[in-house]
PDB file of C-alpha atoms in Angstrom:
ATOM      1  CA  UNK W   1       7.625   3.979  14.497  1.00  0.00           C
ATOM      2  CA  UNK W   2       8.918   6.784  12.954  1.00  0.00           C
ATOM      3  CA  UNK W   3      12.695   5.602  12.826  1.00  0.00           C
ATOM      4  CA  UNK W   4      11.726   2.361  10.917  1.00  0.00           C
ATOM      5  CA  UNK W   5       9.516   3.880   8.482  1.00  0.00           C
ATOM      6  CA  UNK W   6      12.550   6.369   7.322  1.00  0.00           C
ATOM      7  CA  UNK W   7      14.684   3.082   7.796  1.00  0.00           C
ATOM      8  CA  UNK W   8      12.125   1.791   5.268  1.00  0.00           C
ATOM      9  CA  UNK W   9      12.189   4.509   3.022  1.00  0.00           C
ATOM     10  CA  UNK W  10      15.749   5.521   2.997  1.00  0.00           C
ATOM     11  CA  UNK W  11      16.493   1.716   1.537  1.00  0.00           C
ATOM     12  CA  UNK W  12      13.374   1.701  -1.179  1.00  0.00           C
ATOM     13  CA  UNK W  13      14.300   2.229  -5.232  1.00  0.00           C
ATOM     14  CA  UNK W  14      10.376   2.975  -5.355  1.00  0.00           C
ATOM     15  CA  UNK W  15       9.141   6.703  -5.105  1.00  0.00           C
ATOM     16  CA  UNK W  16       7.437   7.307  -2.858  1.00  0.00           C
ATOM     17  CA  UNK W  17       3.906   8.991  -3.308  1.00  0.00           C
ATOM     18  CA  UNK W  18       1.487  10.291  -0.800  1.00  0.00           C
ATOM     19  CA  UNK W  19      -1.298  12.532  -2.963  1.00  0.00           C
ATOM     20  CA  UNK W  20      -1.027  15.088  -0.789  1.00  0.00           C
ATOM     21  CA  UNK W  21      -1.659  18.180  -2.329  1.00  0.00           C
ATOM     22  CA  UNK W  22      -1.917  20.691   0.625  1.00  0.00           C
ATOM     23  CA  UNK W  23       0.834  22.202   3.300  1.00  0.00           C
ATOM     24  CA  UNK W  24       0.038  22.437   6.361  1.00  0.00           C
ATOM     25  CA  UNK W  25       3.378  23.885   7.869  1.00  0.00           C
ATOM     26  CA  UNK W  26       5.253  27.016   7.372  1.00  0.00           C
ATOM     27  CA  UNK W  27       8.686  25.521   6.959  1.00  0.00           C
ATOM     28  CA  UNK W  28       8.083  23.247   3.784  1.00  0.00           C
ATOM     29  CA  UNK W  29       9.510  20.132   3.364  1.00  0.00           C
ATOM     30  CA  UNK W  30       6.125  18.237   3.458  1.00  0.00           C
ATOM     31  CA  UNK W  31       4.618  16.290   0.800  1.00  0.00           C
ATOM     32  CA  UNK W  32       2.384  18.473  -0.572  1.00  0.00           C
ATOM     33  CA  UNK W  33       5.283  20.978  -0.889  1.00  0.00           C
ATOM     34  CA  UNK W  34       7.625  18.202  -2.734  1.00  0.00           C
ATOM     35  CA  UNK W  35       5.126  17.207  -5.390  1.00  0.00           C
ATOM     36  CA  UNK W  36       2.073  18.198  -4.805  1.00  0.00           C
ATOM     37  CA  UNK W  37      -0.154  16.251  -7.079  1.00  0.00           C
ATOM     38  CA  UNK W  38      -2.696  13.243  -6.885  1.00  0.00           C
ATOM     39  CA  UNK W  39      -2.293  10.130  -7.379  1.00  0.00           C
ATOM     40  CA  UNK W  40      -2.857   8.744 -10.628  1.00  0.00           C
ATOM     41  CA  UNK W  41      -3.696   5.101 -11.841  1.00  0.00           C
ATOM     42  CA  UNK W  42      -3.948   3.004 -15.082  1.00  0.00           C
ATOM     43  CA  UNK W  43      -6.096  -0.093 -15.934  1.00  0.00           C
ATOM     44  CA  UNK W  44      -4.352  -0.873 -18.785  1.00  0.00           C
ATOM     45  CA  UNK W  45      -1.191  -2.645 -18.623  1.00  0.00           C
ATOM     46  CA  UNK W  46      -0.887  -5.577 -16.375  1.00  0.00           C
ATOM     47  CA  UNK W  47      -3.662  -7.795 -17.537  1.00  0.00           C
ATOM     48  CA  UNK W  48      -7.453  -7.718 -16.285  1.00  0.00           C
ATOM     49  CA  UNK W  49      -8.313  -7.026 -12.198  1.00  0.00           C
ATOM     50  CA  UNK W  50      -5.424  -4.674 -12.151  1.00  0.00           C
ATOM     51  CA  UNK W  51      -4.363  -1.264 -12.066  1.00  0.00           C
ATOM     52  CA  UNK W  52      -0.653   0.485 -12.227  1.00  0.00           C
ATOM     53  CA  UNK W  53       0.403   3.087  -9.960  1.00  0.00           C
ATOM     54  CA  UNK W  54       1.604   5.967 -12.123  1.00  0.00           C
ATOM     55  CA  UNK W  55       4.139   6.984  -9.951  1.00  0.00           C
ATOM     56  CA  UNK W  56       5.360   3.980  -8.332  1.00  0.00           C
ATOM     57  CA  UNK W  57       5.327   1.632 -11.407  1.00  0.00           C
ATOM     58  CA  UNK W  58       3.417  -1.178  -9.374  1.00  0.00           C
ATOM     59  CA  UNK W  59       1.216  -3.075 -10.440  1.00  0.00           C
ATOM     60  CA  UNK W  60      -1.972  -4.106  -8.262  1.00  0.00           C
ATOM     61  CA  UNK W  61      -4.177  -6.639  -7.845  1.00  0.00           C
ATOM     62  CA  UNK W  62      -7.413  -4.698  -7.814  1.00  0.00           C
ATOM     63  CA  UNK W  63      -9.160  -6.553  -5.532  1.00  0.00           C
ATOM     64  CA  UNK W  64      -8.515  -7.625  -1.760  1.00  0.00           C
ATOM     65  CA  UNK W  65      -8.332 -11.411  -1.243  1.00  0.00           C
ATOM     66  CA  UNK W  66      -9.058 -13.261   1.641  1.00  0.00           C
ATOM     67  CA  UNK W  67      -7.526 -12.722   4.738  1.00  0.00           C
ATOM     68  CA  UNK W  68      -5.369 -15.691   5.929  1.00  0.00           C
ATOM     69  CA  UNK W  69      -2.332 -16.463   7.856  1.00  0.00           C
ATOM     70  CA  UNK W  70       1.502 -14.211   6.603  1.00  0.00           C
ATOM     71  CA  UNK W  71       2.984 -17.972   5.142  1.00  0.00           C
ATOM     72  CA  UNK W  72      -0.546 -18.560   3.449  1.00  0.00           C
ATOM     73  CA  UNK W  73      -0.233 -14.817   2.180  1.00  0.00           C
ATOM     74  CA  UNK W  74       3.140 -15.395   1.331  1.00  0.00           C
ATOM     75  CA  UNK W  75       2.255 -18.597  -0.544  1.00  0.00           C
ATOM     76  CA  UNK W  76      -1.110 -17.158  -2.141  1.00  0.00           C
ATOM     77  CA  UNK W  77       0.663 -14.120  -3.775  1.00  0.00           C
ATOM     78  CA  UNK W  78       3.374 -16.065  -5.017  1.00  0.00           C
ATOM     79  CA  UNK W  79       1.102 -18.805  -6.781  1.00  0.00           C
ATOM     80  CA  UNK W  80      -0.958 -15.888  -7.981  1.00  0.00           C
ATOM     81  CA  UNK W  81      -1.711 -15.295 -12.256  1.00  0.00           C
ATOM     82  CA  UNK W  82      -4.035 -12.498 -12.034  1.00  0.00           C
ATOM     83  CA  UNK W  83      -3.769 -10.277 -15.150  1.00  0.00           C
ATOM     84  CA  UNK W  84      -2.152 -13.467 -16.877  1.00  0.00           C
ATOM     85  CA  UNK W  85       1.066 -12.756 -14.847  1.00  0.00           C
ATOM     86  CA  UNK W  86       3.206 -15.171 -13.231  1.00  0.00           C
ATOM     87  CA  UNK W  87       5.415 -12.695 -11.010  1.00  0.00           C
ATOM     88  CA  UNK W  88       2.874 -11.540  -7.972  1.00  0.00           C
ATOM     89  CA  UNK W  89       4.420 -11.299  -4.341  1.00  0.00           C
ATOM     90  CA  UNK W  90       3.560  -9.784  -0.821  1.00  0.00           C
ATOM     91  CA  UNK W  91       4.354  -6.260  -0.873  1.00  0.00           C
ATOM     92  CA  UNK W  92       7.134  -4.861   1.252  1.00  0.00           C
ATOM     93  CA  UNK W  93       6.108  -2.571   4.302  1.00  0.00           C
ATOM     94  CA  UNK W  94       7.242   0.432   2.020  1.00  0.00           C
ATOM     95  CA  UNK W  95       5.326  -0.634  -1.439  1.00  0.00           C
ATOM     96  CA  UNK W  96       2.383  -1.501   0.616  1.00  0.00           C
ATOM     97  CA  UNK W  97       2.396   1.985   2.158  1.00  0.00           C
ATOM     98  CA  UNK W  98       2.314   3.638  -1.277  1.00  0.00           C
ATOM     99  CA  UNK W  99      -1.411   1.598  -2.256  1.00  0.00           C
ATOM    100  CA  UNK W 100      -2.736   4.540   0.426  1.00  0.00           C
ATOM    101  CA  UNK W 101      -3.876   7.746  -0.349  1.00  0.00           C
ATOM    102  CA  UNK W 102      -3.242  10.298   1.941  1.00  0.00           C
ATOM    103  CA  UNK W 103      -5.056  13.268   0.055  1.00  0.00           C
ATOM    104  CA  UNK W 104      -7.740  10.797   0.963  1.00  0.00           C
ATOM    105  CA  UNK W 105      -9.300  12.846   4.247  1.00  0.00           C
ATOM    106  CA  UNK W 106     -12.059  13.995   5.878  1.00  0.00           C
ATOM    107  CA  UNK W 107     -13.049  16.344   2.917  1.00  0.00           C
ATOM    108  CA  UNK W 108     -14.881  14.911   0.141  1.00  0.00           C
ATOM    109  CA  UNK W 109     -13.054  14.298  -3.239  1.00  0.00           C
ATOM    110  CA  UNK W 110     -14.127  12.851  -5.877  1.00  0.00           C
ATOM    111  CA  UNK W 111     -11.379  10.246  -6.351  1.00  0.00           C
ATOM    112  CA  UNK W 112     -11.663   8.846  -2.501  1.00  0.00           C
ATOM    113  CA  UNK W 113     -13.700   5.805  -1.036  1.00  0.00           C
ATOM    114  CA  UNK W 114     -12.988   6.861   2.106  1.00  0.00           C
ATOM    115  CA  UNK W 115      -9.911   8.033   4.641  1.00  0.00           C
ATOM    116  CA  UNK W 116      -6.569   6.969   3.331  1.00  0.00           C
ATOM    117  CA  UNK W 117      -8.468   5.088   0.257  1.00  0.00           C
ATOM    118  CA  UNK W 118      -8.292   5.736  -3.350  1.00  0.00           C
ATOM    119  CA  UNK W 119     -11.149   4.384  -5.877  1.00  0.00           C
ATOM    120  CA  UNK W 120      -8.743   3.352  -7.683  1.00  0.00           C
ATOM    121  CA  UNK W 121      -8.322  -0.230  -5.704  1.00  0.00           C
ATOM    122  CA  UNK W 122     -11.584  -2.165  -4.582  1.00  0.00           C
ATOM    123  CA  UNK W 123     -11.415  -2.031  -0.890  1.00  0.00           C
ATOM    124  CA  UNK W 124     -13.683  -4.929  -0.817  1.00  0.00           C
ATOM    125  CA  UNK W 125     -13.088  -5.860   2.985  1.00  0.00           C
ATOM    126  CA  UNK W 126     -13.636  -1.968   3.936  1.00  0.00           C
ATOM    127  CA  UNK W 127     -11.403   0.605   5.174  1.00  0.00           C
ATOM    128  CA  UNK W 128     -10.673  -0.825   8.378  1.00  0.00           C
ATOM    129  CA  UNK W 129      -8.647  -3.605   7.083  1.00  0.00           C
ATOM    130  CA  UNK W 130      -5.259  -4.428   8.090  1.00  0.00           C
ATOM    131  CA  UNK W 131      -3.278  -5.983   4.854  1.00  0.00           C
ATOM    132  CA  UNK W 132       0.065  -7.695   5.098  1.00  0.00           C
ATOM    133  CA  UNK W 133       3.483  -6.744   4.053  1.00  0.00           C
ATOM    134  CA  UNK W 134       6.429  -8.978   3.239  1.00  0.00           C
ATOM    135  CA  UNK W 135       8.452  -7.659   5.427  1.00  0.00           C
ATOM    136  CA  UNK W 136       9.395  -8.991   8.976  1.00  0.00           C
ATOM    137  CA  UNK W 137       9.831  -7.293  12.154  1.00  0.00           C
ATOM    138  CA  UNK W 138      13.156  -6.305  12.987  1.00  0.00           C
ATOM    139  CA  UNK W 139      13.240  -7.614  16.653  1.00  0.00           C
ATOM    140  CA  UNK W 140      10.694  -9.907  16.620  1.00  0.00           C
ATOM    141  CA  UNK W 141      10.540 -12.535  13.680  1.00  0.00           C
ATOM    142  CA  UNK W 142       7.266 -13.776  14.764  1.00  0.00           C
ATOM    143  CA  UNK W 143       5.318 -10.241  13.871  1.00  0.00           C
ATOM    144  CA  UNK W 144       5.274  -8.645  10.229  1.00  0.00           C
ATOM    145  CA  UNK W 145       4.459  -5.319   9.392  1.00  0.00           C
ATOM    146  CA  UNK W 146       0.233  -4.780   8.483  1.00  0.00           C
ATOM    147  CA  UNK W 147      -0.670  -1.925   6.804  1.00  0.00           C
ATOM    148  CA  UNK W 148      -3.582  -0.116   8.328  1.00  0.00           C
ATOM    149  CA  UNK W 149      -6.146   0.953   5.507  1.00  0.00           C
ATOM    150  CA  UNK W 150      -8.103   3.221   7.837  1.00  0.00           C
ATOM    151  CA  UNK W 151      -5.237   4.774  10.052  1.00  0.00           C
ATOM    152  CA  UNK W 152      -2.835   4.932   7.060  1.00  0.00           C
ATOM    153  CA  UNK W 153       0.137   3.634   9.185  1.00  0.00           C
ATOM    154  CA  UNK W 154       2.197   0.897   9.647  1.00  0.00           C
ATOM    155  CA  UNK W 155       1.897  -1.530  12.263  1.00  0.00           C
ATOM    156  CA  UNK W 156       3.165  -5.393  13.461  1.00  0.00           C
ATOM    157  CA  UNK W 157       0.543  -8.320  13.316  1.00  0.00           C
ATOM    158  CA  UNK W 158       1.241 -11.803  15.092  1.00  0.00           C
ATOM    159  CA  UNK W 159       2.472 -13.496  11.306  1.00  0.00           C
ATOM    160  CA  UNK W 160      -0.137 -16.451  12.987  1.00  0.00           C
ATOM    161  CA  UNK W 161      -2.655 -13.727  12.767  1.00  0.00           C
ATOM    162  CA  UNK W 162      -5.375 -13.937   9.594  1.00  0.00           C
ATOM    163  CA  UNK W 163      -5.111 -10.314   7.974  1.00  0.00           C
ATOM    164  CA  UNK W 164      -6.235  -9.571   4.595  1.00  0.00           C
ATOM    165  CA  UNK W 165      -3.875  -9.784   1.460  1.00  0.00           C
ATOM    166  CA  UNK W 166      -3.373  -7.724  -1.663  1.00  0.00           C
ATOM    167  CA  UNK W 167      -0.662  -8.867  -4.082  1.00  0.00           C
ATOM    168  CA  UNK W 168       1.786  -6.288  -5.845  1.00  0.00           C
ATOM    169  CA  UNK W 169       3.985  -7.025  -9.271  1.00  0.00           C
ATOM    170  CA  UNK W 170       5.973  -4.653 -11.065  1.00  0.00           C
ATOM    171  CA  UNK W 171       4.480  -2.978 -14.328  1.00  0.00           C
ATOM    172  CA  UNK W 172       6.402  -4.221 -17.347  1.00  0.00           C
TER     173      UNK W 172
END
């Protein structure tokens, strides 16, 4: 819902950024008025299979990995050494937002895979993926929040449910 993504938002020390470059409303305010620019990403930095968000700081595995279970996420990301580093982790519902592009629309640009998807990260299990966050559901401890790659929203997943996993680290 709305509330909990500002709720998400409002307690995040990581910028967050969209790549939208357009306005589509009169009154301003929107992303595309408040930066305005794409997204931009690095492979150099944390190690091979990776790439760094420019504007986040976040390092990502590059590739999706299997989808499994949130405690087998959980567990997977932690024990991960991609890159040669030691300090992977689920993403939070807000970091794992910011992996999305959402200059990434029906028009054709050059830097897209496809809706909401940046070329920038292999989206090996497709667009339509749902990818797990760290963070649990307020009011019900037994969901998680997803990320959906091909609606570019957050939503809650049964944390018995086998969704697909992407690991985050910070950039050093």
């Amino acid at each position: 819902s709305l509330a909990v993504g500002a709720d998400l938002l409002a307690h995040s020390s990581i910028r967050f950024h969209t790549g939208q470059t357009a306005s589509y409303e009169t009154q301003g305010g929107e992303d595309g008025d408040v930066d305005g620019t794409d997204k931009s990403y690095s492979t150099a930095g944390c190690g091979a299979s990776t790439v760094i968000d420019n504007h986040t700081n976040l390092c990502w595995e590059r590739d999706d990995r299997a989808a499994s279970a949130w405690q087998a996420a959980l567990d997977t990301c932690a024990g991960a050494t991609t890159g040669g580093k030691d300090d992977w982790r689920l993403p939070t519902a807000y970091e794992a937002m910011t992996m999305l592009d959402y200059s990434c629309d029906d028009t054709a640009r050059p830097h897209c895979q496809s809706d909401y998807n940046n070329n920038a990260l292999n989206w090996v299990n497709g667009s339509a993926g749902f990818y797990w966050t760290s963070t649990t559901q307020p009011d019900n401890s037994a969901d998680a929040y997803v990320v959906s790659a091909s609606l570019g929203n957050l939503n809650n997943g049964s944390k018995t449910t086998s969704t697909f996993v992407r690991c985050v680290s910070i950039a050093m």
